[in-house]
Amino acid sequence: MEPPATEPGLLDLGRDAAALTAQLVDIPSVSGTEKPLADAVFEALGTLPWLRVDRYGNNVVARTEFGHDQRVVLAGHLDTVPIADNVPSRLDEDGVLWGCGTSDMKSGVAVQLRVAATVPRPNRDLTFVFYDNEEVEAHRNGLGHLAAAHPDWLAGDFAVLLEPSSGEVEGGCQGTLRVQLRLPGQRAHSARGWMGSNAIHAAAPVLARLADYRPRRPVIDGLEYREGLNAVRVEGGVAGNVIPDECVVTVNYRYAPDLDEAAAVAHVHEVFDGCGVAEFVVTDHSPGALPGLTHPAARAFIEAVGGEPRPKFGWTDVSRFSALGVPAVNYGPGDPNLAHKRDERVETELILRCEERLRRWLSGPAAA
Amino acid sequence: MEPPATEPGLLDLGRDAAALTAQLVDIPSVSGTEKPLADAVFEALGTLPWLRVDRYGNNVVARTEFGHDQRVVLAGHLDTVPIADNVPSRLDEDGVLWGCGTSDMKSGVAVQLRVAATVPRPNRDLTFVFYDNEEVEAHRNGLGHLAAAHPDWLAGDFAVLLEPSSGEVEGGCQGTLRVQLRLPGQRAHSARGWMGSNAIHAAAPVLARLADYRPRRPVIDGLEYREGLNAVRVEGGVAGNVIPDECVVTVNYRYAPDLDEAAAVAHVHEVFDGCGVAEFVVTDHSPGALPGLTHPAARAFIEAVGGEPRPKFGWTDVSRFSALGVPAVNYGPGDPNLAHKRDERVETELILRCEERLRRWLSGPAAA
């Protein structure tokens, strides 16, 4: 699908966040093709005199500079997964908006834009971050690029990432570690198997440990996390008549944010101690993020938006804020279970509720 | 490498089997390109008036028709694995002939041709079989095609397959069965692993059974066979963040020829009973062949060639003769450990010894 040409004033920040979500969905922005949408966001924010707007590639950052004691960051990614015949958006009679990115996360971006446009005198300084390439490989992630090039643009006391969370607060996130466990063997013709040593058979104790593994469920800041240690791939075999000399089991350890990276790696080594693993290769590692719910800004936020905070099991970019020393939570109107689906959709009522609750939190008397 | 044009009289059956082996190696005949060599063999045999020579594709069968009570079949394949910069052949000062197919099995074919040419009045009727495509997929095998189209051409009381066996008699062969064992699971995001069921973990008991398996070593016709049950492949995994819903372990059962095909399949089912295997899929099955060493022709053969018969662990085309009711053994000058190697070679002394011993067995007074 060709993206429509962007025109001046394409985004109407005077409409509510639900209507704005539809406008955003109708500007396709599959990862790597965010420029038209980044242009539109940059231009729309540029009309708001209380914001300083900066741009780095297709990443846009807008900030108030009132000199408040506290600064809150509202962040969201502009990109979507590939369109699956679900653009333009469609609003049905039940108030449900359908289309690619409705849930993940143009409804969240619409809420950001509406808060930016409608809270000219916030009670805390505000930073709005819009970034690209969240749905693809980590090294392309725009928030990562901003953190490396302009960490000062991301500074703050507390961050809200408007990823889909069904309008509930999700605190922190678990870490994710992938490790390849290599089991050795010795090749031989399978007609004379006793001449060799079977690496696939050697994986038996590894799989047994995995099958018997009992994950932790630690409680952190009042949230119960659920860890998991799973084989996500197993590969071994040379040919149908050869005793294989290598078998590789790739495990994914999802760990609660009370463990740091080194402790997570040590745990995996410990679990498979004595299993004959010849080599542990870490292929991928993203640390968790503590929920940070004890911070005053976080408390005020939770009080304002209501509900009971939940732990976030999946890894999200809150971890990038955490690494910058900014406690962060997920809070957005989309439904995470509908993300990336052909029938992706969002309830417009939930968008409006998020918009209203964030506005309530950030308006009124200045925070201490 | 271009095969040289075949010329009339290319093969000189008046030279010994070692010199003839070099001639055969120098006519390339990688599987599927056997025609020039089949032409040369067909033509050379056509000059021997005591033979009736038939041809089916690139398969050549030559028979005496003296009306003896016994008929012995000498069989060999014409093709080789791909040439690896090891043609033409080269004879070194130690009497070792180097080159593609020297061992597997143009030295055996040379012995066949020499017996055909130098035993005009054999003590048993003789059948010489030369066939194509042994080194590739079973369905292309020329002996299989002959068995289907002209089983009468292959009739006999005893067969010797001149596959490399280092000049020792190898009786019968083991069967080989491949079965895919499918373990089921249920997909889920690995951040919420408890929502799914891990198929790779479900393979733990299968690998444990394999690791603990104690193969049989039955004695048949005085030969001790050694079975084996091995995983030759394991595959599972969807993506790095997904609990996999399928894991497939492919096992290869090499079984002694006292088991028939049904018993072999039943054994595999029995071994993995209670392991949670959802599906057993037989992907490949070639039955074994009994050594048949009690047959009078076999006894006379063993007496003539000397040495102690050994069991054959690998599967060979003797099984195809066995299926036709013809007991068969492997006996050839090549070294099976050098087959398919770049430095493939054969000791010319062993070629000459094989030639001489077969000639001795098939000459002299007619068998009872």
XYZ file of C-alpha atoms in Angstrom:
736
model
C 0.000 0.000 0.000
C 1.279 3.444 -0.931
C 1.327 5.878 1.956
C -0.792 8.934 1.174
C 1.158 12.115 0.577
C 1.462 14.062 3.812
C -0.157 17.450 3.728
C 0.230 20.390 6.081
C -2.183 20.075 8.961
C -2.896 16.412 8.307
C -3.268 15.746 12.019
C -6.091 17.631 13.684
C -5.144 17.843 17.351
C -8.451 19.560 18.037
C -10.328 16.277 17.737
C -10.479 13.702 20.541
C -7.929 10.906 20.870
C -10.286 8.330 19.330
C -10.767 10.370 16.155
C -7.064 11.156 16.140
C -6.239 7.436 16.373
C -8.142 6.867 13.130
C -6.154 9.654 11.461
C -2.898 8.100 12.650
C -3.853 4.606 11.449
C -4.656 6.028 8.032
C -1.050 7.210 7.666
C 0.738 3.870 7.196
C 3.980 3.605 9.143
C 5.270 0.063 8.935
C 8.725 -0.128 10.543
C 11.239 1.618 8.304
C 8.596 3.757 6.570
C 7.727 6.109 9.438
C 8.833 9.332 7.722
C 5.391 10.603 6.587
C 3.962 10.031 10.056
C 7.016 11.514 11.807
C 6.678 14.560 9.526
C 3.017 14.959 10.459
C 3.706 14.622 14.186
C 6.631 17.040 14.018
C 4.534 19.596 12.198
C 1.491 19.270 14.445
C 3.568 19.661 17.609
C 5.344 22.641 16.079
C 2.057 24.572 16.231
C 2.005 24.348 20.055
C 3.936 27.327 21.447
C 4.565 25.752 24.929
C 6.648 22.966 23.419
C 10.226 22.803 22.271
C 10.305 20.228 19.463
C 13.426 18.338 18.422
C 13.935 15.707 15.811
C 16.517 12.960 15.289
C 15.859 10.934 12.162
C 12.242 9.895 12.399
C 12.241 10.331 16.154
C 10.452 13.381 17.511
C 10.829 14.745 21.054
C 8.731 17.644 22.401
C 9.306 19.206 25.829
C 7.852 21.849 28.089
C 10.404 23.940 29.957
C 8.517 25.454 32.854
C 11.167 24.675 35.458
C 8.999 22.316 37.516
C 10.663 20.058 40.097
C 9.369 16.982 38.338
C 9.465 15.888 34.739
C 7.289 13.138 33.325
C 7.994 11.412 30.010
C 5.172 10.056 27.838
C 6.592 7.779 25.139
C 5.325 5.754 22.226
C 6.509 4.250 18.987
C 5.245 5.401 15.614
C 5.719 2.159 13.694
C 3.486 -0.835 13.169
C 3.926 -4.407 12.035
C 3.195 -4.979 8.322
C -0.278 -4.067 7.163
C -2.514 -7.101 6.659
C -5.260 -5.703 4.490
C -6.425 -3.735 7.546
C -5.815 -0.117 6.556
C -7.620 2.322 6.342
C -9.234 2.143 9.744
C -12.909 1.392 10.249
C -15.143 2.430 13.150
C -18.002 0.027 13.791
C -21.376 0.745 15.366
C -20.159 -0.519 18.762
C -17.481 2.162 18.954
C -14.670 -0.248 18.121
C -11.964 1.061 15.807
C -10.381 -1.579 13.543
C -7.065 -1.451 11.720
C -3.333 -1.991 11.795
C -1.818 -0.225 14.799
C -5.128 0.669 16.443
C -4.050 -1.246 19.531
C -0.237 -1.303 19.142
C 0.023 1.604 19.521
C -1.465 4.481 17.562
C -4.206 4.857 20.153
C -1.410 5.474 22.692
C 0.281 7.940 20.346
C -3.062 9.743 19.927
C -3.363 10.065 23.711
C 0.180 11.499 23.847
C -0.636 14.046 21.159
C -3.891 15.042 22.817
C -2.198 15.587 26.207
C 0.485 17.632 24.456
C -2.173 19.765 22.744
C -4.632 20.186 25.588
C -2.467 20.669 28.697
C -0.685 23.942 27.995
C 0.077 24.532 31.695
C 0.943 21.091 33.137
C 1.645 20.567 36.831
C 4.930 18.812 35.945
C 7.257 19.401 33.059
C 6.404 17.029 30.236
C 8.432 15.276 27.576
C 6.706 13.590 24.651
C 8.777 10.986 22.811
C 7.737 9.490 19.449
C 10.156 6.952 17.999
C 10.561 4.556 15.126
C 11.418 0.872 14.551
C 10.125 -0.645 17.759
C 8.631 -3.672 15.999
C 11.920 -4.852 14.480
C 15.428 -5.836 15.563
C 16.584 -4.153 18.747
C 19.517 -2.410 17.079
C 17.119 -0.404 14.878
C 14.998 0.807 17.794
C 14.609 4.602 17.688
C 14.392 4.930 21.471
C 17.739 3.150 21.664
C 19.165 5.593 19.107
C 17.841 8.557 21.093
C 19.267 7.142 24.319
C 22.673 6.867 22.666
C 22.688 10.212 20.815
C 20.584 12.510 23.030
C 20.119 10.988 26.488
C 19.302 14.463 27.854
C 16.151 14.575 25.697
C 14.890 11.524 27.606
C 15.689 12.749 31.102
C 12.866 12.633 33.643
C 11.639 11.435 37.028
C 9.117 8.982 35.725
C 8.044 7.648 32.353
C 4.816 6.261 30.993
C 5.099 4.108 27.906
C 1.733 4.043 26.172
C 2.075 0.470 24.927
C -1.161 -1.533 24.962
C -2.042 -2.575 28.501
C -5.846 -2.486 28.313
C -5.896 0.697 30.337
C -4.215 -0.932 33.338
C -0.884 0.074 34.830
C 1.796 -2.504 34.216
C 4.886 -2.012 36.333
C 8.425 -2.590 35.137
C 9.110 -5.570 32.933
C 10.836 -8.905 33.107
C 14.234 -9.475 31.585
C 14.779 -11.863 28.715
C 17.906 -13.899 28.173
C 18.597 -16.417 25.421
C 21.367 -18.928 25.788
C 22.451 -21.688 23.439
C 23.503 -24.832 25.270
C 25.848 -26.924 23.153
C 26.031 -30.647 23.759
C 28.978 -32.430 22.188
C 29.211 -35.846 20.571
C 31.304 -37.758 18.113
C 30.254 -38.603 14.561
C 30.003 -42.161 13.328
C 27.934 -44.067 10.792
C 24.639 -44.988 12.419
C 25.168 -48.618 11.335
C 28.129 -48.612 13.725
C 26.758 -46.284 16.364
C 29.065 -47.644 19.073
C 31.996 -45.987 17.271
C 30.563 -42.555 18.062
C 28.787 -40.628 20.767
C 25.299 -39.262 20.214
C 24.987 -35.537 20.989
C 21.187 -35.640 20.791
C 21.064 -38.343 23.456
C 23.422 -36.157 25.482
C 20.680 -33.505 25.583
C 18.436 -35.798 27.638
C 19.454 -34.369 31.042
C 19.075 -30.797 29.740
C 15.503 -31.426 28.631
C 14.793 -33.267 31.881
C 15.939 -30.236 33.895
C 13.714 -27.995 31.790
C 10.719 -30.281 32.202
C 11.239 -30.345 35.987
C 12.015 -26.633 36.360
C 9.923 -24.727 38.882
C 9.960 -21.005 38.088
C 10.103 -18.343 40.812
C 7.203 -15.999 41.522
C 8.808 -13.146 43.433
C 6.826 -10.159 44.714
C 8.418 -6.798 43.943
C 6.829 -3.447 44.923
C 3.673 -5.436 45.612
C 3.574 -7.029 42.144
C 3.910 -10.771 41.689
C 6.156 -11.665 38.737
C 6.195 -15.070 37.057
C 9.434 -16.280 35.631
C 9.901 -18.939 32.994
C 12.723 -21.033 31.602
C 11.893 -22.618 28.264
C 13.564 -24.312 25.361
C 12.592 -22.272 22.321
C 14.649 -24.258 19.840
C 16.441 -27.569 19.599
C 18.609 -28.549 16.678
C 20.738 -31.576 16.053
C 21.473 -33.976 13.242
C 23.870 -34.374 10.357
C 22.209 -36.923 8.073
C 19.857 -39.854 8.383
C 22.725 -42.306 8.767
C 25.113 -40.333 10.967
C 25.468 -40.214 14.749
C 25.298 -36.461 15.363
C 28.241 -34.692 16.972
C 26.346 -31.614 18.097
C 22.997 -30.740 19.562
C 22.055 -27.192 20.498
C 19.218 -26.354 22.852
C 18.313 -22.666 22.927
C 16.651 -21.613 26.162
C 14.834 -18.387 26.903
C 14.923 -17.268 30.512
C 12.297 -14.655 31.405
C 13.296 -13.286 34.756
C 11.818 -10.945 37.298
C 13.441 -7.500 37.629
C 14.986 -8.241 41.027
C 17.738 -10.080 39.128
C 20.365 -8.201 37.221
C 21.940 -9.466 33.996
C 24.856 -11.238 35.635
C 22.600 -13.011 38.117
C 20.332 -14.185 35.292
C 23.251 -15.694 33.362
C 24.590 -17.310 36.537
C 21.193 -18.869 37.192
C 21.115 -20.534 33.772
C 24.583 -21.956 34.340
C 23.479 -23.240 37.727
C 20.302 -24.902 36.438
C 22.256 -26.954 33.901
C 25.211 -27.705 36.127
C 26.309 -31.300 35.647
C 24.277 -31.787 32.443
C 27.329 -32.100 30.223
C 26.854 -28.771 28.456
C 30.131 -28.022 26.676
C 29.405 -24.385 25.934
C 26.955 -21.690 26.966
C 26.503 -18.934 24.373
C 24.415 -15.886 25.261
C 22.788 -14.836 22.000
C 20.417 -12.176 23.256
C 19.961 -10.387 26.540
C 17.709 -7.535 27.611
C 17.552 -6.820 31.313
C 14.326 -6.263 33.206
C 13.103 -3.037 34.735
C 11.994 -2.571 38.308
C 8.439 -1.264 38.577
C 9.588 1.816 40.508
C 6.104 2.216 41.927
C 7.400 3.718 45.154
C 8.507 6.924 43.417
C 6.196 9.876 44.344
C 5.456 10.583 40.682
C 4.531 6.938 40.167
C 2.266 6.968 43.231
C 0.503 10.084 42.067
C 0.108 8.550 38.630
C -1.412 5.348 39.979
C -3.756 7.281 42.188
C -4.854 9.422 39.259
C -5.448 6.641 36.744
C -6.872 4.180 39.291
C -6.948 0.400 39.216
C -4.522 -2.151 40.585
C -1.030 -2.177 39.021
C 0.008 -5.478 37.447
C 3.419 -6.871 36.645
C 4.508 -6.816 33.002
C 5.742 -10.225 31.896
C 6.830 -9.343 28.391
C 9.879 -7.207 27.741
C 9.158 -3.621 26.691
C 11.023 -0.392 26.164
C 10.362 0.613 29.784
C 13.618 -1.234 30.312
C 15.433 1.372 28.205
C 14.139 4.130 30.470
C 15.082 2.071 33.501
C 18.632 1.812 32.135
C 18.694 5.635 31.939
C 17.622 5.807 35.592
C 14.017 6.730 34.782
C 11.413 4.481 36.466
C 8.780 3.591 33.892
C 5.453 1.818 33.539
C 3.280 0.679 30.660
C -0.141 2.262 30.444
C -2.061 2.430 27.217
C -5.547 1.927 25.785
C -4.693 -0.928 23.403
C -5.221 -4.620 24.136
C -1.894 -6.506 24.066
C -3.652 -9.692 22.991
C -4.821 -8.021 19.783
C -1.445 -6.575 18.857
C 0.002 -7.781 15.555
C -3.231 -9.466 14.527
C -5.126 -9.053 11.326
C -8.246 -8.206 13.332
C -6.421 -5.681 15.499
C -8.833 -3.221 17.067
C -9.336 -0.917 20.038
C -12.307 0.290 22.052
C -12.620 4.034 21.520
C -14.109 4.371 24.990
C -10.836 3.112 26.491
C -8.848 5.617 24.424
C -10.954 8.470 25.716
C -10.683 7.206 29.286
C -6.873 7.069 29.076
C -6.766 10.534 27.585
C -8.992 11.914 30.314
C -7.115 10.237 33.177
C -3.700 11.358 32.005
C -5.004 14.872 31.532
C -6.462 14.844 35.045
C -3.117 13.678 36.497
C -1.094 16.294 34.674
C -3.460 19.237 35.137
C -4.314 20.933 38.411
C -1.928 22.060 41.130
C 1.784 21.655 40.509
C 3.398 18.594 42.069
C 5.622 19.084 45.095
C 35.068 -33.199 -15.781
C 34.011 -34.386 -19.233
C 33.863 -38.149 -19.609
C 36.167 -39.302 -22.399
C 34.419 -40.542 -25.538
C 33.964 -44.302 -25.371
C 35.732 -46.213 -28.095
C 35.303 -49.812 -29.218
C 37.486 -52.127 -27.188
C 38.033 -49.558 -24.470
C 38.118 -52.240 -21.799
C 40.879 -54.782 -22.167
C 39.659 -57.920 -20.386
C 42.985 -59.584 -21.139
C 44.738 -57.554 -18.436
C 44.534 -58.439 -14.745
C 41.849 -57.038 -12.458
C 44.179 -54.400 -11.008
C 45.006 -52.929 -14.426
C 41.357 -53.236 -15.378
C 40.346 -51.297 -12.252
C 42.460 -48.366 -13.446
C 40.724 -48.485 -16.835
C 37.328 -48.483 -15.156
C 38.196 -45.558 -12.865
C 39.309 -43.552 -15.885
C 35.818 -43.790 -17.377
C 33.908 -41.463 -15.015
C 30.519 -42.811 -13.984
C 29.071 -40.621 -11.290
C 25.507 -41.696 -10.529
C 23.258 -40.754 -13.443
C 26.127 -40.603 -15.934
C 26.896 -44.339 -16.205
C 26.087 -44.686 -19.912
C 29.660 -44.581 -21.298
C 30.807 -47.181 -18.777
C 27.709 -49.341 -19.277
C 28.357 -49.184 -23.043
C 31.962 -50.306 -22.534
C 30.971 -53.169 -20.219
C 28.191 -54.285 -22.558
C 30.529 -54.291 -25.505
C 33.381 -56.080 -23.729
C 31.084 -58.840 -22.453
C 29.591 -59.203 -25.928
C 32.932 -60.547 -27.150
C 32.662 -63.591 -24.824
C 30.756 -66.336 -26.670
C 29.790 -68.306 -23.490
C 27.716 -65.409 -22.210
C 24.255 -64.218 -23.021
C 24.263 -60.474 -22.468
C 21.125 -58.435 -21.740
C 20.693 -54.775 -21.078
C 18.024 -52.690 -19.350
C 18.824 -48.981 -19.362
C 22.354 -48.727 -18.045
C 22.101 -52.086 -16.311
C 23.934 -55.004 -17.931
C 23.342 -58.681 -17.109
C 25.475 -61.491 -18.570
C 24.711 -65.175 -17.985
C 26.124 -68.597 -18.784
C 23.526 -71.215 -19.697
C 25.238 -74.540 -19.185
C 22.358 -76.123 -17.283
C 24.259 -76.594 -14.035
C 22.267 -77.373 -10.866
C 23.565 -74.258 -9.183
C 23.684 -70.674 -10.295
C 25.833 -68.037 -8.632
C 25.318 -64.315 -9.130
C 28.215 -61.846 -8.976
C 26.908 -58.306 -8.725
C 28.285 -54.787 -8.558
C 27.289 -51.218 -9.235
C 28.864 -49.108 -11.961
C 28.371 -45.688 -10.405
C 30.494 -43.654 -8.025
C 29.950 -40.696 -5.770
C 30.935 -37.341 -7.292
C 34.533 -37.010 -8.408
C 36.645 -34.959 -5.988
C 39.611 -34.054 -8.122
C 40.640 -37.734 -7.942
C 40.296 -38.942 -11.549
C 42.207 -40.186 -13.517
C 43.564 -42.945 -11.322
C 47.147 -43.058 -10.128
C 49.186 -46.109 -9.177
C 51.866 -45.405 -6.576
C 55.146 -47.256 -6.021
C 53.612 -49.305 -3.179
C 51.068 -50.867 -5.530
C 48.214 -48.725 -4.231
C 45.753 -47.454 -6.824
C 44.235 -44.047 -6.025
C 41.081 -42.503 -7.439
C 37.325 -42.112 -7.275
C 35.670 -45.544 -7.183
C 38.879 -47.524 -6.708
C 37.477 -48.954 -3.515
C 33.717 -48.477 -3.985
C 33.580 -50.385 -6.214
C 35.333 -50.446 -9.557
C 37.897 -52.906 -8.179
C 34.954 -55.260 -7.509
C 33.568 -54.650 -10.982
C 37.008 -55.427 -12.440
C 37.021 -58.740 -10.565
C 33.561 -59.554 -11.972
C 34.701 -58.773 -15.503
C 37.871 -60.846 -15.118
C 35.952 -63.879 -13.821
C 33.523 -63.488 -16.718
C 36.389 -63.349 -19.203
C 38.648 -66.064 -17.754
C 36.258 -68.811 -16.607
C 34.686 -70.015 -19.850
C 33.674 -73.357 -18.338
C 32.540 -72.592 -14.774
C 31.519 -75.331 -12.325
C 28.263 -73.481 -11.667
C 26.189 -71.354 -13.955
C 27.143 -67.719 -13.503
C 25.253 -64.453 -13.698
C 27.102 -61.146 -13.798
C 25.058 -58.084 -12.859
C 26.280 -54.520 -13.408
C 23.853 -51.794 -12.330
C 23.553 -48.046 -11.975
C 22.573 -45.481 -9.352
C 23.524 -47.319 -6.196
C 24.993 -44.216 -4.555
C 21.798 -42.178 -4.716
C 18.171 -42.366 -3.599
C 16.865 -45.929 -3.301
C 14.154 -45.416 -5.911
C 16.796 -44.835 -8.616
C 18.768 -48.001 -7.793
C 19.336 -50.073 -10.957
C 19.271 -53.382 -9.078
C 15.848 -52.429 -7.798
C 14.741 -51.616 -11.355
C 16.062 -54.986 -12.592
C 14.317 -56.806 -9.729
C 11.042 -55.150 -10.715
C 11.338 -55.500 -14.515
C 13.371 -58.691 -14.993
C 13.480 -60.704 -11.761
C 14.363 -63.829 -13.800
C 17.665 -62.200 -14.824
C 18.631 -62.109 -11.139
C 17.628 -65.685 -10.256
C 20.245 -67.821 -8.524
C 21.128 -69.993 -5.549
C 23.641 -67.616 -4.030
C 24.894 -64.117 -4.713
C 28.137 -62.329 -4.053
C 27.984 -58.548 -4.022
C 31.480 -57.205 -4.645
C 31.037 -54.152 -2.417
C 34.174 -53.177 -0.472
C 34.713 -55.551 2.443
C 38.537 -55.579 2.585
C 38.591 -59.057 1.095
C 36.591 -60.544 3.971
C 33.218 -62.239 3.685
C 30.452 -60.172 5.242
C 27.230 -62.084 5.739
C 23.775 -60.646 5.228
C 23.114 -57.120 6.413
C 21.190 -55.317 9.101
C 17.928 -53.598 8.414
C 17.512 -49.858 8.743
C 14.341 -48.120 9.837
C 13.788 -44.400 10.306
C 10.871 -43.159 12.342
C 9.865 -39.623 13.214
C 8.510 -39.315 16.730
C 6.270 -36.281 17.068
C 5.842 -34.680 20.466
C 2.965 -32.229 20.805
C 2.738 -28.955 22.701
C 0.790 -25.750 22.736
C 2.098 -22.388 21.559
C 2.291 -19.375 23.826
C 4.466 -16.308 24.182
C 7.563 -17.284 26.135
C 6.979 -14.329 28.479
C 3.809 -16.149 29.548
C 5.034 -19.713 29.220
C 2.465 -21.086 31.645
C -0.222 -20.384 29.019
C 1.298 -23.043 26.726
C 2.903 -26.460 26.817
C 6.485 -26.934 25.679
C 6.911 -29.680 23.056
C 10.702 -29.648 23.377
C 10.460 -30.321 27.096
C 8.038 -33.120 26.210
C 10.870 -34.835 24.314
C 12.830 -35.351 27.563
C 11.572 -38.908 28.177
C 12.235 -39.870 24.539
C 15.865 -38.769 24.772
C 16.195 -40.454 28.173
C 15.011 -43.770 26.681
C 17.528 -43.392 23.862
C 20.354 -42.570 26.247
C 19.492 -45.640 28.365
C 18.865 -48.003 25.444
C 20.835 -51.243 25.473
C 21.052 -52.672 21.948
C 20.780 -56.405 21.237
C 23.737 -58.416 19.961
C 22.127 -61.543 18.528
C 24.152 -64.377 16.952
C 22.812 -65.536 13.593
C 24.482 -68.286 11.506
C 27.474 -67.882 13.804
C 27.769 -64.115 13.236
C 27.264 -61.644 16.033
C 25.239 -58.619 14.941
C 25.183 -55.316 16.805
C 22.012 -53.323 16.735
C 21.643 -49.632 17.404
C 18.862 -47.177 18.096
C 19.901 -43.569 17.621
C 18.414 -40.143 17.261
C 19.738 -38.818 13.965
C 17.806 -35.560 14.033
C 15.892 -33.420 16.464
C 13.945 -30.356 15.455
C 11.760 -28.034 17.420
C 11.155 -24.330 17.774
C 9.014 -21.605 16.271
C 10.730 -18.377 17.253
C 12.913 -17.100 20.050
C 9.929 -15.887 22.047
C 7.437 -18.696 21.429
C 6.764 -21.864 23.415
C 7.041 -24.490 20.663
C 4.062 -26.669 19.847
C 5.982 -29.440 18.085
C 9.227 -31.302 18.482
C 10.248 -34.119 16.154
C 12.907 -36.666 17.036
C 13.978 -38.846 14.104
C 15.395 -42.173 15.189
C 17.296 -44.686 13.107
C 16.949 -48.300 14.191
C 19.612 -50.607 12.760
C 18.392 -54.107 13.428
C 19.760 -57.596 13.045
C 18.295 -59.698 10.230
C 16.428 -62.039 12.585
C 13.750 -59.334 12.802
C 11.386 -58.689 9.958
C 10.061 -55.246 9.061
C 6.920 -55.474 11.179
C 8.871 -56.623 14.225
C 11.308 -53.727 13.830
C 8.494 -51.167 13.727
C 6.806 -52.811 16.709
C 10.050 -52.623 18.664
C 10.347 -48.864 18.138
C 6.765 -48.386 19.315
C 7.515 -50.500 22.367
C 10.703 -48.639 23.297
C 8.887 -45.317 23.396
C 5.731 -46.580 25.005
C 4.507 -44.116 27.604
C 6.776 -41.298 26.402
C 3.926 -39.159 25.156
C 4.704 -39.587 21.469
C 1.642 -38.362 19.565
C 2.599 -39.831 16.208
C 5.077 -42.338 14.783
C 5.881 -41.766 11.104
C 8.030 -44.312 9.273
C 9.968 -42.281 6.739
C 12.362 -44.929 5.451
C 12.614 -48.666 5.838
C 14.922 -51.263 4.285
C 14.781 -54.722 5.783
C 17.853 -56.727 6.666
C 19.119 -59.863 4.953
C 19.946 -63.125 6.676
C 23.529 -64.215 6.059
C 22.411 -67.510 4.473
C 25.778 -69.032 5.262
C 24.291 -72.502 5.724
C 23.493 -72.811 2.012
C 25.859 -75.333 0.294
C 26.956 -72.729 -2.268
C 27.739 -70.294 0.539
C 29.732 -72.916 2.417
C 31.771 -73.790 -0.649
C 32.347 -70.098 -1.274
C 33.586 -69.451 2.258
C 35.851 -72.464 2.085
C 37.288 -71.266 -1.216
C 37.932 -67.667 -0.244
C 39.026 -68.434 3.314
C 38.886 -66.240 6.390
C 36.227 -65.867 9.032
C 32.895 -64.431 7.879
C 31.817 -61.233 9.645
C 28.421 -59.681 10.050
C 27.611 -56.659 7.876
C 26.284 -53.797 9.963
C 25.558 -51.358 7.184
C 22.671 -51.875 4.803
C 23.669 -53.053 1.316
C 21.998 -54.358 -1.796
C 22.424 -57.955 -0.546
C 19.052 -57.226 1.002
C 17.537 -56.883 -2.486
C 18.786 -60.369 -3.386
C 17.517 -61.668 -0.085
C 14.079 -60.269 -0.927
C 14.221 -62.254 -4.193
C 15.013 -65.407 -2.217
C 18.722 -65.408 -3.111
C 21.077 -65.607 -0.089
C 23.848 -63.097 -0.569
C 27.090 -61.912 0.975
C 29.431 -58.977 0.508
C 32.921 -59.805 -0.650
C 35.110 -57.301 -2.412
C 38.657 -55.948 -2.484
C 37.846 -52.361 -1.546
C 38.128 -50.907 1.949
C 34.735 -49.674 3.177
C 36.412 -47.051 5.353
C 37.897 -45.379 2.278
C 34.683 -45.312 0.286
C 33.424 -41.836 -0.684
C 36.642 -40.169 0.404
C 38.796 -37.833 -1.588
C 41.808 -40.061 -0.867
C 39.927 -43.204 -1.903
C 42.348 -45.998 -2.864
C 42.727 -49.751 -3.060
C 45.589 -52.192 -2.657
C 46.121 -53.865 -6.025
C 47.359 -56.990 -4.244
C 43.932 -57.396 -2.647
C 42.221 -57.010 -6.035
C 44.357 -59.786 -7.478
C 43.744 -62.026 -4.480
C 39.970 -61.610 -4.789
C 40.140 -62.338 -8.507
C 42.201 -65.461 -7.932
C 40.033 -66.820 -5.105
C 36.778 -66.349 -6.966
C 38.282 -67.978 -10.025
C 39.454 -70.923 -7.930
C 35.967 -71.344 -6.440
C 34.206 -71.232 -9.788
C 36.676 -73.348 -11.742
C 37.370 -77.027 -11.278
C 34.840 -79.845 -10.902
C 31.184 -78.971 -11.220
C 29.315 -78.475 -7.944
C 26.844 -81.148 -6.864
